[in-house]
Every structure is written in structure tokens, then in C-alpha cells.
CSV table of C-alpha atoms in Angstrom, one decimal:
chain,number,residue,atom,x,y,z
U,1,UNK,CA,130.8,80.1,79.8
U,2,UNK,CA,134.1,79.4,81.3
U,3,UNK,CA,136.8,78.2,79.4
U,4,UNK,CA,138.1,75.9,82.4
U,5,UNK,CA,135.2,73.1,83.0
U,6,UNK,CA,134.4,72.2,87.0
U,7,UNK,CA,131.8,70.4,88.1
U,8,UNK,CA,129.1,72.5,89.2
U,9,UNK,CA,129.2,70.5,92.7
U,10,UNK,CA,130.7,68.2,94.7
U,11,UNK,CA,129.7,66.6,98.0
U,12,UNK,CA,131.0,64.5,100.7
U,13,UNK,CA,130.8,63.3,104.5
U,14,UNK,CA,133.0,64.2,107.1
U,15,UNK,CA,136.2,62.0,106.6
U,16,UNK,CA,135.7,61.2,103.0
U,17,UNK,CA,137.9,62.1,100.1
U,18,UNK,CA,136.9,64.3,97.9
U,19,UNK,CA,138.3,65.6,94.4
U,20,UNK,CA,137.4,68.4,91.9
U,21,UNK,CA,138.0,68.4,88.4
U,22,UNK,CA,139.4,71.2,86.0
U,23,UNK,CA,139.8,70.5,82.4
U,24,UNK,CA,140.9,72.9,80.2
U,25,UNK,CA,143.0,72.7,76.8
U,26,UNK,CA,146.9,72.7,75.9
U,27,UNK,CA,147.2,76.5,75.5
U,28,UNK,CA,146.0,77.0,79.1
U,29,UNK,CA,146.3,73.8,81.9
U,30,UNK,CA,148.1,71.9,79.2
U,31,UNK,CA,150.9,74.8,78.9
U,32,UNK,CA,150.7,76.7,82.1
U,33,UNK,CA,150.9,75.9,85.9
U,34,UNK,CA,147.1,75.8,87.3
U,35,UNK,CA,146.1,77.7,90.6
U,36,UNK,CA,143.2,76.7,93.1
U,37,UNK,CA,140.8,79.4,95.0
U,38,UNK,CA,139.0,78.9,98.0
U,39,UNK,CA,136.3,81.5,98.6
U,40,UNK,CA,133.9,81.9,101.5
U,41,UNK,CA,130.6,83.3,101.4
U,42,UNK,CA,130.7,87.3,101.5
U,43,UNK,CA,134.4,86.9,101.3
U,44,UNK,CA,137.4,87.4,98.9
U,45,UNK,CA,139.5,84.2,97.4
U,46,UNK,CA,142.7,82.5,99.4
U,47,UNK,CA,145.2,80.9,97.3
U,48,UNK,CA,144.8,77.1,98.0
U,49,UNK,CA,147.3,75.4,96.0
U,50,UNK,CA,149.9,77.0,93.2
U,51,UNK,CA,152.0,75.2,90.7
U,52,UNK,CA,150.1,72.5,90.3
U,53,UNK,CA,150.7,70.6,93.4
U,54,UNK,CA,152.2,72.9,95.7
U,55,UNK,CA,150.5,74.1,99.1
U,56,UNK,CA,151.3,78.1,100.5
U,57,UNK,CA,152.5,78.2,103.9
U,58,UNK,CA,149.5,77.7,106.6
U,59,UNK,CA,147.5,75.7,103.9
U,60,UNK,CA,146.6,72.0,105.7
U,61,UNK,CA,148.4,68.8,103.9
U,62,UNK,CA,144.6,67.8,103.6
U,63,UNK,CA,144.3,69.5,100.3
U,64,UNK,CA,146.7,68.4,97.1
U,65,UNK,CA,146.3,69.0,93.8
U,66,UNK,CA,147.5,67.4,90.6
U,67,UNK,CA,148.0,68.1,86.9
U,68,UNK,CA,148.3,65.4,83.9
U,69,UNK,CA,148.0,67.0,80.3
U,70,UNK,CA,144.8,69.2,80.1
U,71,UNK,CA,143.6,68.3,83.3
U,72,UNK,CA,144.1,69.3,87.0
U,73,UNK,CA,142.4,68.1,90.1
U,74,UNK,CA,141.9,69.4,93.7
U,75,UNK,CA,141.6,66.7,96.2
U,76,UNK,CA,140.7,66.8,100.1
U,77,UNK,CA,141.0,64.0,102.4
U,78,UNK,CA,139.6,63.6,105.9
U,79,UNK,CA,136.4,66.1,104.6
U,80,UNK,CA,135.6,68.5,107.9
U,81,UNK,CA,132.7,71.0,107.7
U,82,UNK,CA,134.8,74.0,107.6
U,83,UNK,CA,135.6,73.0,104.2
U,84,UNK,CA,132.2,73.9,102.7
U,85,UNK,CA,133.2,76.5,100.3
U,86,UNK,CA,133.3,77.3,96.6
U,87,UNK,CA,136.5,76.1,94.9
U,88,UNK,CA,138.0,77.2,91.6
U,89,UNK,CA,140.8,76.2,89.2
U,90,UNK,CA,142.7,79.1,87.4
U,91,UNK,CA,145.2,78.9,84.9
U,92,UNK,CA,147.3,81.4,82.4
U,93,UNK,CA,146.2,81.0,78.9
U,94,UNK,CA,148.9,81.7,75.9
U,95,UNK,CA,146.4,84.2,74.1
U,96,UNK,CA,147.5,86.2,77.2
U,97,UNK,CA,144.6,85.9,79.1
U,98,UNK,CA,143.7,84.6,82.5
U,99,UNK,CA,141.6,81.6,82.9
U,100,UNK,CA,139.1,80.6,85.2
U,101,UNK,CA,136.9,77.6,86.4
U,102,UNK,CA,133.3,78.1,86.8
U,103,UNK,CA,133.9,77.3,90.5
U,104,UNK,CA,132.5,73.9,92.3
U,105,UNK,CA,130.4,74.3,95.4
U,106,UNK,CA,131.6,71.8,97.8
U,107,UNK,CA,128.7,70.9,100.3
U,108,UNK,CA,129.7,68.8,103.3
U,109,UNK,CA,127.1,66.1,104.3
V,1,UNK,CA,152.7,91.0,105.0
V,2,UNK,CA,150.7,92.7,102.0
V,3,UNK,CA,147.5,94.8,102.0
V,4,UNK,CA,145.5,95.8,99.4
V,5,UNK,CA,142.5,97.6,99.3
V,6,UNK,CA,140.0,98.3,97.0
V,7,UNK,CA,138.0,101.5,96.7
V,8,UNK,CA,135.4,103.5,94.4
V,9,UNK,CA,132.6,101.3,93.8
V,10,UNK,CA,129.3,102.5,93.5
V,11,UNK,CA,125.8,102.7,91.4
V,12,UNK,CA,126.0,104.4,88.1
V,13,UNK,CA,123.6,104.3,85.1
V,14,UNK,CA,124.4,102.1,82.6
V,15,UNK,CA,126.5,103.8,79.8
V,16,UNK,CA,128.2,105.7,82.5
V,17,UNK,CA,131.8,105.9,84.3
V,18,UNK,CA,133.5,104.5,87.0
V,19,UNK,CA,137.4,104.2,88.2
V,20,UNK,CA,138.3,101.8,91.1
V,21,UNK,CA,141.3,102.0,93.3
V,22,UNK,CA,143.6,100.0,94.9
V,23,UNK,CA,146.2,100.6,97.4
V,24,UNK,CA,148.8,98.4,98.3
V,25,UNK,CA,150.3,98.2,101.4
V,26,UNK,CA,153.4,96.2,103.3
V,27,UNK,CA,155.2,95.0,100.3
V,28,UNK,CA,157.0,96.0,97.1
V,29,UNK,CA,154.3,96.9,94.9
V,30,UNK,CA,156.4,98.0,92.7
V,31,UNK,CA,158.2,94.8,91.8
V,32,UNK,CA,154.7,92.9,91.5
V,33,UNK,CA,152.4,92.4,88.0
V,34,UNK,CA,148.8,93.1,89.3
V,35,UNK,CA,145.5,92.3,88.6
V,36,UNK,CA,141.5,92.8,88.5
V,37,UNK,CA,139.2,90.1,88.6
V,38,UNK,CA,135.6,90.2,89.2
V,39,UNK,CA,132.2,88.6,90.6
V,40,UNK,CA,128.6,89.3,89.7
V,41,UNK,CA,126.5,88.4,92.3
V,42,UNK,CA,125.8,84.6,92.9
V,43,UNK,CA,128.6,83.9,90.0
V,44,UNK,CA,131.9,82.7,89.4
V,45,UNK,CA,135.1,84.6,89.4
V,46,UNK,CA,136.1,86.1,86.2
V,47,UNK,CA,139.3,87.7,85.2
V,48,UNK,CA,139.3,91.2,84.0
V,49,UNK,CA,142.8,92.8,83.8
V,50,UNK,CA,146.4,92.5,84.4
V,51,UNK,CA,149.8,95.4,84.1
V,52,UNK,CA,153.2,94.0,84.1
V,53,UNK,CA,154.6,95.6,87.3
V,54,UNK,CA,156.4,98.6,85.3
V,55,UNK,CA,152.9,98.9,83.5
V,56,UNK,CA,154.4,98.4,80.3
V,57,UNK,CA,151.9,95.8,79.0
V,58,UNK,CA,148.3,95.5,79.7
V,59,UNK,CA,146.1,92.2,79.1
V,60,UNK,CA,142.0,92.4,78.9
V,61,UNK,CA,139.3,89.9,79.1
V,62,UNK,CA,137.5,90.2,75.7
V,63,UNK,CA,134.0,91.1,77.7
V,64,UNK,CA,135.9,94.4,78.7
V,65,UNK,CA,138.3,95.0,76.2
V,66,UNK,CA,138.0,98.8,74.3
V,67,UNK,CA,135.7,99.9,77.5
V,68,UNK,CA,138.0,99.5,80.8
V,69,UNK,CA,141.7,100.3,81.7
V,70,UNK,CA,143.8,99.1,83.9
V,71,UNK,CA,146.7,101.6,85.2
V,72,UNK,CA,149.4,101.4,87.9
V,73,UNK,CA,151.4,104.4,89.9
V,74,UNK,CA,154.1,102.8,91.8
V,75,UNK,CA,154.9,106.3,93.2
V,76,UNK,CA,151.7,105.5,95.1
V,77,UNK,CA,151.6,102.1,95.3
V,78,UNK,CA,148.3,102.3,94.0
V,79,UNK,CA,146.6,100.3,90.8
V,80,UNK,CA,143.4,101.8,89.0
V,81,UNK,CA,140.4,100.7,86.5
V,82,UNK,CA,138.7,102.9,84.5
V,83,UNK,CA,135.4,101.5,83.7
V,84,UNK,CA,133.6,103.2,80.8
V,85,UNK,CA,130.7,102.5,78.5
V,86,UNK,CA,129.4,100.6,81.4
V,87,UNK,CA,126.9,97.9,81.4
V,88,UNK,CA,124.2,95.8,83.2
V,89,UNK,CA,126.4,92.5,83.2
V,90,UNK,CA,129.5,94.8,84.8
V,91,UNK,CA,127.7,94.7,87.8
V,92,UNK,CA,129.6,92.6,91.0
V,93,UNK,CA,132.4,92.9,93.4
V,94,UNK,CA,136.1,93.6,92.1
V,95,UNK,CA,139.0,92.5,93.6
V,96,UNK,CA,142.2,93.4,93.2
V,97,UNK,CA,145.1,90.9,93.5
V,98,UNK,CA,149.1,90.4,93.4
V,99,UNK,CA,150.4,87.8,91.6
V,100,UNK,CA,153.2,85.9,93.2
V,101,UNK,CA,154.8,84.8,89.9
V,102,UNK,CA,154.4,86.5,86.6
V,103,UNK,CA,151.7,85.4,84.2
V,104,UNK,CA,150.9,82.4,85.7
V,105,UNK,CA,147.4,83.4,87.7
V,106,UNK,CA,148.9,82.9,91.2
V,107,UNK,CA,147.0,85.1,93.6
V,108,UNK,CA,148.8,85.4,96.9
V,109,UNK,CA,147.3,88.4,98.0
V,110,UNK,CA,143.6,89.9,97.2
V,111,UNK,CA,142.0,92.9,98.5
V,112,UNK,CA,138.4,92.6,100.0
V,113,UNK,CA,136.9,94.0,97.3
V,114,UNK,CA,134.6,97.2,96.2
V,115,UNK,CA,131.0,96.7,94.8
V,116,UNK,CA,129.8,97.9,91.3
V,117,UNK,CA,126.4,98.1,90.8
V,118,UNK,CA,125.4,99.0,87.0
V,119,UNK,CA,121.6,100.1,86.9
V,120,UNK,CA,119.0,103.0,85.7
């Protein structure tokens, strides 16, 4: 059971918005800045979005992410297919431990 | 830009030993805290282990804690796990991964991964 809670799944049509929750508590999202992973089938994670709300270089302004309190949320706008993937939310926790979502399976309709 | 790649998975009994590798490649390795973090098949990512980047402090997830052990060389710009004591639910891919800014879960750079397989 992961300590950081995503929904399982998330769906949308080309061209929609979509968003993906991450709750966790105030000695891990609350406290510390929250990461987002997109993995690939048979591949390893790419950093999506660190900080909170901040994009790596060659990352498309499609996805943003945002944090208020305990909870963070991934959001992608203009949906394509080649955004099917698996997405997860990580954060530090202050029992010195690393935290992870159990990952949301975006499916593109 | 940074490499890293993972090696020394395999099948071992359960009970048994294993120690994965990672070498690092096109960056300071050296002035990075590293990571493990892991993936049974058809799961979700979990975080194993980290080492500051002089390897003088070591974090464990509590499902690994007293069996593995994370290890650096920065002679070699290599980072370890020794896996002992293993078990069934050990089995998946590991990854190794740099993180861009201490203590704060920022991946920017993973290897592909090597394959444990824990079974009798």
C-alpha cells in the first residue's frame, strides 16, 4: 500500500484535459517538493515535472503540475495518444524515506 | 549527458544473495546522492535506497531494511546493492537513479534497469 494515494486510472479523448491526483500527508507532499514519472511499457521512468510545478527541458508545456497543502496534481491538456502511459507522483518524506504513488494508468480513448 | 547502467541481476533461490551494479557515466558522479528503486512485475515503482554522494549516510525502505545495502565507490563511479536474505516479493526490475537535488526524490537520470528474479 503506497503511502501517496493516485487514482488507479484515468482516461480521456484526444484534446481533452486531463488531471491526476496525489495525496499524501504534511511530513511528505505537505513538507517536501513532489516529482512526477512517466513510464512506458518495458521501459524505465522520465522525470516529467520537478518542484512541484516545474517542467525539465524538452518536456511539452502540455503537462503542469500543482501543489496546495497535502495534495499535488498532474494535469495534461490537448490529450494525444502518445500520452498513454503510467504516471506517478513522488515525494521526500521527513522519516527519511522516499515516497511513492501507486502510479495511474492513463488510457487515451 | 549522464549514463547509468545497471548490472547483476539474475535468478537466485529465495534466502540467497545477490549484488547489483551501477555504473555511471558522463557526469560527476561523485558530487550526486544516488538511489535504487524498484518494480515487481505488473506493479508500481517502489523506493528502495539512497547514499548521500560521499556515502556517508544511507536511507532504507522498511521492506528492505537489515537485508540490503546500498554502497558507492566514486573512484569508480559505480553504486552497488547487496541484496541478502532474499525473498519472493524482491523479485522485479531495479533501477538505479541520480537525483538532481538532494533529498527531494527528483530523478533526472535512471538507468534501464537489471531484472531480479527470486524463486526455488
Amino acid at each position: 500500500q503506497s503511502v501517496l494515494t493516485q487514482p488507479p486510472s484515468a482516461s480521456g479523448t484526444p484534446g481533452q484535459r486531463v488531471a491526476i491526483s496525489c495525496s499524501g500527508s504534511s511530513s511528505n507532499v505537505g513538507n517536501n517538493a513532489v516529482n512526477w514519472y512517466q513510464q512506458f511499457p518495458g521501459t524505465a521512468p522520465k522525470l516529467l515535472i520537478y518542484n512541484n510545478d516545474q517542467r525539465p527541458a524538452g518536456v511539452s508545456d502540455r503537462f503542469s503540475g500543482s501543489k496546495s497543502g497535502t495534495s499535488a496534481s498532474l494535469a495534461i491538456s490537448g490529450l494525444q495518444s502518445e500520452d498513454e502511459a503510467d504516471y506517478y507522483c513522488a515525494a521526500w518524506d521527513d522519516s527519511m524515506r522516499g515516497m511513492f504513488g501507486g502510479g495511474t494508468k492513463l488510457t487515451v480513448l | 549527458q549522464g549514463q547509468l547502467v545497471e548490472s547483476g541481476g539474475d535468478v537466485v533461490q529465495p534466502g540467497g544473495s545477490l549484488r547489483l551494479s551501477c555504473v555511471s557515466s558522463g557526469f560527476n558522479f561523485r558530487g550526486f546522492a544516488m538511489h535504487w528503486v524498484r518494480q515487481a512485475p505488473g506493479k508500481g515503482l517502489e523506493w528502495v535506497a539512497d547514499i548521500w554522494f560521499d556515502g556517508s549516510k544511507k536511507y532504507y525502505a522498511d521492506s528492505v531494511k537489515g537485508r540490503f545495502t546500498i554502497s558507492r565507490d566514486n573512484l569508480k563511479d559505480t553504486l552497488y546493492l547487496q541484496m541478502n536474505r532474499l525473498r519472493a516479493e524482491d523479485t522485479g526490475f531495479y533501477y538505479c537513479a541520480r537525483e538532481a537535488r538532494w533529498q527531494q526524490l527528483e530523478f533526472d537520470f535512471w538507468g534501464q534497469g537489471t531484472l531480479v528474479a527470486v524463486s526455488s
